[in-house]
Coordinates of N, CA and C in Angstrom, one line a residue:
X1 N -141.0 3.9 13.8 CA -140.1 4.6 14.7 C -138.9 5.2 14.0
X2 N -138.5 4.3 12.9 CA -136.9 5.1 12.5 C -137.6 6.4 11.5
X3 N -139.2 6.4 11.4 CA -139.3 7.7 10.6 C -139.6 8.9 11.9
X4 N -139.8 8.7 12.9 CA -140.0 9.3 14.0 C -138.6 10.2 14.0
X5 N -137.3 9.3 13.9 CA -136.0 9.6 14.7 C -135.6 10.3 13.2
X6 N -135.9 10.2 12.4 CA -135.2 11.0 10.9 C -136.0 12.1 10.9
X7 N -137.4 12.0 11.4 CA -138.0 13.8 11.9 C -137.1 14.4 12.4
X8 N -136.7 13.7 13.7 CA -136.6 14.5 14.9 C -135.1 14.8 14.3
X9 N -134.3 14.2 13.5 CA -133.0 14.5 13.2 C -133.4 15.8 12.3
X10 N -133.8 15.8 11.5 CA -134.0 16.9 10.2 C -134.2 18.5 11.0
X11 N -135.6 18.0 12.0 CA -135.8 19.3 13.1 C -134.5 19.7 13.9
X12 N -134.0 18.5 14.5 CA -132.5 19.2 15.0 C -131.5 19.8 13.8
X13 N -131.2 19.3 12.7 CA -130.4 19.8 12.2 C -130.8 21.2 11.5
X14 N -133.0 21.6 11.8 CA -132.4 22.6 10.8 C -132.8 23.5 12.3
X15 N -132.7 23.6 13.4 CA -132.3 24.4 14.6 C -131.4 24.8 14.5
X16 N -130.3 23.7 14.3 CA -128.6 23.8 14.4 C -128.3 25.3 13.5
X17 N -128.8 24.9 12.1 CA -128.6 25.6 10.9 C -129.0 27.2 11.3
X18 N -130.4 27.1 12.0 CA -131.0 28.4 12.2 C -130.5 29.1 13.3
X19 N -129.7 28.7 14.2 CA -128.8 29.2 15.5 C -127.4 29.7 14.6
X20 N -126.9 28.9 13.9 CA -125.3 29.2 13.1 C -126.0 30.5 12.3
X21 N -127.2 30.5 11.3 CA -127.1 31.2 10.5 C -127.5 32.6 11.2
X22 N -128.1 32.6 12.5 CA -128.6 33.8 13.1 C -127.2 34.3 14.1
X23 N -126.5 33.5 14.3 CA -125.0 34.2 14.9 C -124.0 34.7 14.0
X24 N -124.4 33.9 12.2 CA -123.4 34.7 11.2 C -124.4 36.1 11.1
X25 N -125.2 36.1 11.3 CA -125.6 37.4 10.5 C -125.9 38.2 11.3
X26 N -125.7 37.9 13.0 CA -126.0 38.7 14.3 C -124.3 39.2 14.5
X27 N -123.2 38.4 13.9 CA -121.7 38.7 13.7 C -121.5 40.0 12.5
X28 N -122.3 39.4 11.5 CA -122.2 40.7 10.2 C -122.7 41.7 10.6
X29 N -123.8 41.5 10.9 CA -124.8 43.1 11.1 C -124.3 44.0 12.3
X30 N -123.5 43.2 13.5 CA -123.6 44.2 14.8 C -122.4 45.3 14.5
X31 N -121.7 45.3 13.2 CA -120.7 46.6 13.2 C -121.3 47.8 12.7
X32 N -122.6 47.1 11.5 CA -123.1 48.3 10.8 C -123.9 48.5 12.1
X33 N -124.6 48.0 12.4 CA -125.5 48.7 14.2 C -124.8 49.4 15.0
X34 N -123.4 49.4 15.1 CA -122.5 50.0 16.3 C -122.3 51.1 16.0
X35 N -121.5 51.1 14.2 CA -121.3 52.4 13.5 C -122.9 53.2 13.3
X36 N -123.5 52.6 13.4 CA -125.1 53.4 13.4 C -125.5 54.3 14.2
X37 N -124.8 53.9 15.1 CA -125.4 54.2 16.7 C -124.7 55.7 16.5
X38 N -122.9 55.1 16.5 CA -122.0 56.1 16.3 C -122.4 57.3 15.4
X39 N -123.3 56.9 14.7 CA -123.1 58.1 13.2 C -124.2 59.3 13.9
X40 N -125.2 58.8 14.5 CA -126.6 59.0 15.5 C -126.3 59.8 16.5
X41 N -125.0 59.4 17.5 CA -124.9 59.9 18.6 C -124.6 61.0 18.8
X42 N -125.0 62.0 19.4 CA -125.0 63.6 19.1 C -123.6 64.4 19.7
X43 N -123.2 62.9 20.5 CA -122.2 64.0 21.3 C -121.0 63.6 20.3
X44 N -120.5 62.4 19.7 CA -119.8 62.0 18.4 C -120.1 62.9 17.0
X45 N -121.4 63.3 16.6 CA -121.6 63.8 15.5 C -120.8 65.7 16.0
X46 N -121.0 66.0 17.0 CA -120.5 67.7 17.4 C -118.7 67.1 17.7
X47 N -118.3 65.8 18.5 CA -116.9 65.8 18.1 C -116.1 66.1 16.9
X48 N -116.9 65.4 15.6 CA -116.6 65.5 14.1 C -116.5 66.5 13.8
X49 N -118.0 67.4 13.6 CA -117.9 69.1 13.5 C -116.9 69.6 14.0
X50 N -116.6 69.3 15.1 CA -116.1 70.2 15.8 C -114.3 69.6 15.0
X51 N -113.6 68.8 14.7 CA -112.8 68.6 14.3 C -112.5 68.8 12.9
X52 N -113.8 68.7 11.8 CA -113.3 69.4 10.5 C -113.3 70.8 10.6
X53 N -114.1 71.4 11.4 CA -114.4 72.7 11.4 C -112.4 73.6 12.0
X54 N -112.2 73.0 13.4 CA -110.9 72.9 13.7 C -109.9 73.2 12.2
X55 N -110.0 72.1 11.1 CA -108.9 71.7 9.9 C -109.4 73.0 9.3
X56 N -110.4 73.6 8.9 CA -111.1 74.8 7.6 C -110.3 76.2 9.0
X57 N -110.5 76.2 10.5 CA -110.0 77.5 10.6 C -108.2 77.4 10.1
X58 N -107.7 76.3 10.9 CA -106.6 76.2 10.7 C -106.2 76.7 8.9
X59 N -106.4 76.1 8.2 CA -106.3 76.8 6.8 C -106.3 77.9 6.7
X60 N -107.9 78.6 7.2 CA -108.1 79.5 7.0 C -107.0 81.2 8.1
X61 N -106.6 80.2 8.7 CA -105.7 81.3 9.9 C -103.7 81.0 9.4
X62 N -103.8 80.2 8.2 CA -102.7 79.7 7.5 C -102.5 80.5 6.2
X63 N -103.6 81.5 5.7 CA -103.5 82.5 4.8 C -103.5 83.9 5.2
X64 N -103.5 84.1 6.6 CA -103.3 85.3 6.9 C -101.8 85.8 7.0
X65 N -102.0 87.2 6.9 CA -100.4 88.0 7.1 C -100.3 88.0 8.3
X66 N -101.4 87.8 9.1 CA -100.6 88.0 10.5 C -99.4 87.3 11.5
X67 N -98.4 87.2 12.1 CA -97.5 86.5 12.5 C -98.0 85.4 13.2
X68 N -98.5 85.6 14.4 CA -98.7 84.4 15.3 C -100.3 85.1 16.2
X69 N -100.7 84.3 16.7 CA -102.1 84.0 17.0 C -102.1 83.6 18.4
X70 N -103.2 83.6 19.2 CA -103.0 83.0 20.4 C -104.7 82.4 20.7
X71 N -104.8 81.3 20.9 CA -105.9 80.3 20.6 C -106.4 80.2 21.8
X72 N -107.6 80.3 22.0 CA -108.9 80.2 23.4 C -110.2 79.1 23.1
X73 N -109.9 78.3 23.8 CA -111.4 77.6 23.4 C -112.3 76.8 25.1
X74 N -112.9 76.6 24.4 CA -113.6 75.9 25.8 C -114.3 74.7 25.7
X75 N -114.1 73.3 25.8 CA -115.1 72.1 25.6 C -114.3 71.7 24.1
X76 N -115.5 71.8 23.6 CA -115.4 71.3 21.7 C -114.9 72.3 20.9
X77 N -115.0 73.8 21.6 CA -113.9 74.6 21.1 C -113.1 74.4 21.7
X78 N -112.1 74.1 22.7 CA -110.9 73.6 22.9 C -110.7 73.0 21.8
X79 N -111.3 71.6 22.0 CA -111.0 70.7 20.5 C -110.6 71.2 19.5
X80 N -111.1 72.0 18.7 CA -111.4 72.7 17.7 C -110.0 73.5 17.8
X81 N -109.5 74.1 18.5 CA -108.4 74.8 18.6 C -107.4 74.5 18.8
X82 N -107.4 72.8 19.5 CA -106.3 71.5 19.2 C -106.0 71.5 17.7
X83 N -107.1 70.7 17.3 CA -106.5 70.4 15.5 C -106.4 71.8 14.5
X84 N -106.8 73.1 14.9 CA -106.7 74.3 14.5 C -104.8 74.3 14.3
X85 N -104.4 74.5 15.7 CA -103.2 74.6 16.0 C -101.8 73.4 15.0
X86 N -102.5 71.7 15.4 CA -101.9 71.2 14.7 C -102.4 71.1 13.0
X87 N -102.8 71.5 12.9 CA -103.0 72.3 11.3 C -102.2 73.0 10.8
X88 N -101.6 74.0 11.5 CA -100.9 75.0 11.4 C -99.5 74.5 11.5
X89 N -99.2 73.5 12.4 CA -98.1 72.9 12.8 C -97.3 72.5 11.4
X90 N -98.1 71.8 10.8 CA -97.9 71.2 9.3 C -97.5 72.1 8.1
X91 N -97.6 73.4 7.9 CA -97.9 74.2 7.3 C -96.7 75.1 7.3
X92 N -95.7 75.1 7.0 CA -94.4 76.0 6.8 C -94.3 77.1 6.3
X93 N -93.2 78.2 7.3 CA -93.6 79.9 6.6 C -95.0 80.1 7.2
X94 N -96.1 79.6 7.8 CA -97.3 80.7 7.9 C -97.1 81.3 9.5
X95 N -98.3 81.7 9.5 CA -98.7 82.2 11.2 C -98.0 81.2 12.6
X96 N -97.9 81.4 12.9 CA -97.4 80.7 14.5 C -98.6 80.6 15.3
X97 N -98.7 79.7 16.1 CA -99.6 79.7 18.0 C -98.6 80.5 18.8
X98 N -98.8 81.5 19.3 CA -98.1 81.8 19.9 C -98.4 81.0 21.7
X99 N -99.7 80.9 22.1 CA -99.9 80.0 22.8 C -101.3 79.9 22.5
X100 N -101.8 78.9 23.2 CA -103.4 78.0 23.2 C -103.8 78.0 25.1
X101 N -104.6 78.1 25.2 CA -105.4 78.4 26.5 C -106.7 77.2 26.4
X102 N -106.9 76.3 27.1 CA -107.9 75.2 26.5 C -108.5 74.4 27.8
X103 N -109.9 75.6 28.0 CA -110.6 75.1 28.8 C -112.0 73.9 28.7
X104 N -111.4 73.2 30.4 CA -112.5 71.5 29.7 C -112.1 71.1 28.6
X105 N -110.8 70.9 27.7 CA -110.8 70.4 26.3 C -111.2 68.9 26.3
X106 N -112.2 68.8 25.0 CA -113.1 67.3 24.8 C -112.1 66.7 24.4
X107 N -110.9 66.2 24.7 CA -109.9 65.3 24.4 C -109.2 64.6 25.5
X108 N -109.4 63.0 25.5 CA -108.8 62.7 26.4 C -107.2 62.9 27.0
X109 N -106.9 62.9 27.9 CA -105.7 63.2 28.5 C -105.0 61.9 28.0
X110 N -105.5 60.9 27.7 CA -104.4 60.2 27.1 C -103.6 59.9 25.8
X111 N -104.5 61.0 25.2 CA -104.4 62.0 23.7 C -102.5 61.8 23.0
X112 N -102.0 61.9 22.2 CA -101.0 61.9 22.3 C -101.4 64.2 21.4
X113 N -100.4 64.5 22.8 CA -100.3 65.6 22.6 C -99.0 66.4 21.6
X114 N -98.1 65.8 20.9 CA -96.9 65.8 20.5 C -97.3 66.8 19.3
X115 N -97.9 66.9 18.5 CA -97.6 67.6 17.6 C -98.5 69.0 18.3
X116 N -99.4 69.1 18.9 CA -100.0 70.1 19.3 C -98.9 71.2 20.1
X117 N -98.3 70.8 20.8 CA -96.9 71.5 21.3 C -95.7 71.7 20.5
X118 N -95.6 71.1 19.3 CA -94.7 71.4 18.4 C -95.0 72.6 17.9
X119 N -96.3 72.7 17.7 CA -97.1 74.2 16.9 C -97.1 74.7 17.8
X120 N -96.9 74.8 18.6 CA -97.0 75.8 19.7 C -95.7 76.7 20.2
X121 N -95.3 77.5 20.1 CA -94.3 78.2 20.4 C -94.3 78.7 22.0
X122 N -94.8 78.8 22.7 CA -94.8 79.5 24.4 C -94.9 78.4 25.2
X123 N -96.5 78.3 24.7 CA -96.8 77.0 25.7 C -98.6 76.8 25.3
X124 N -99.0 75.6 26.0 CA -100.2 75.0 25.8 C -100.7 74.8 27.4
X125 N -101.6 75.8 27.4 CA -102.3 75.8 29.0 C -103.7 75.3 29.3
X126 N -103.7 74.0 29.9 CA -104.8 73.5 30.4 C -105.8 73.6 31.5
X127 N -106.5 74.1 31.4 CA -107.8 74.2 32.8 C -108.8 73.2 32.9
X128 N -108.5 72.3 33.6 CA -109.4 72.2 33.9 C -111.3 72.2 34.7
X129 N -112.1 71.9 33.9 CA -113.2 72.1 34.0 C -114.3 71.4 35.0
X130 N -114.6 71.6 36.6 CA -115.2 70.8 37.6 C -116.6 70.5 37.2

């Protein structure tokens, strides 16, 4: 019998072990799976584009002679013409927003909008999209 009860101890203890060791590594693994998901998800992969792409116009509308600019986008071009603008914002002596027009923009409203209006000299006009 006490070899019965030292089975049944060793089987419980290596349960125990195999529950602990599958919640440490169901704890480690589930960030790289989340970020996975993230890296995969097509409407997060066109947010990203759409925000480095945003940083290269902005540069690129930061080497022009022209004075000031007036920025139109719609959705992920909105976006795009958000971080365009505060790109510009950063950037001393170049081109101005003279204003931004930003229909459906893919940014939440609870966005902190503060430097996008800094760059902005008129104003920053939102439409929303039904």
């Amino acid at each position: 019998m006490a070899r019965a009860g030292g089975a049944l101890t060793t089987q419980g203890a290596a349960a125990i072990a195999t529950k602990a060791g599958a919640r440490f590594l169901g704890q480690a693994i589930a960030p790289a799976l989340v970020a996975g998901d993230l890296a995969r998800n097509p409407w997060h992969v066109a947010k990203n584009r759409a925000d480095k792409t945003g940083v290269i116009l902005g540069d690129l509308i930061a080497r022009t002679d022209s004075e000031s600019y007036v920025l139109i986008g719609h959705s992920l071009g909105a976006r795009l013409m958000v971080v365009a603008a505060e790109v510009l914002g950063t950037k001393p002596g170049g081109p101005r927003i003279q204003a931004a027009h930003l229909l459906g923009t893919a940014i939440g409203a609870s966005s902190n909008w503060d430097a996008l209006t800094a760059a902005v000299d008129e104003g920053v006009y939102g439409y929303p999209v039904a």
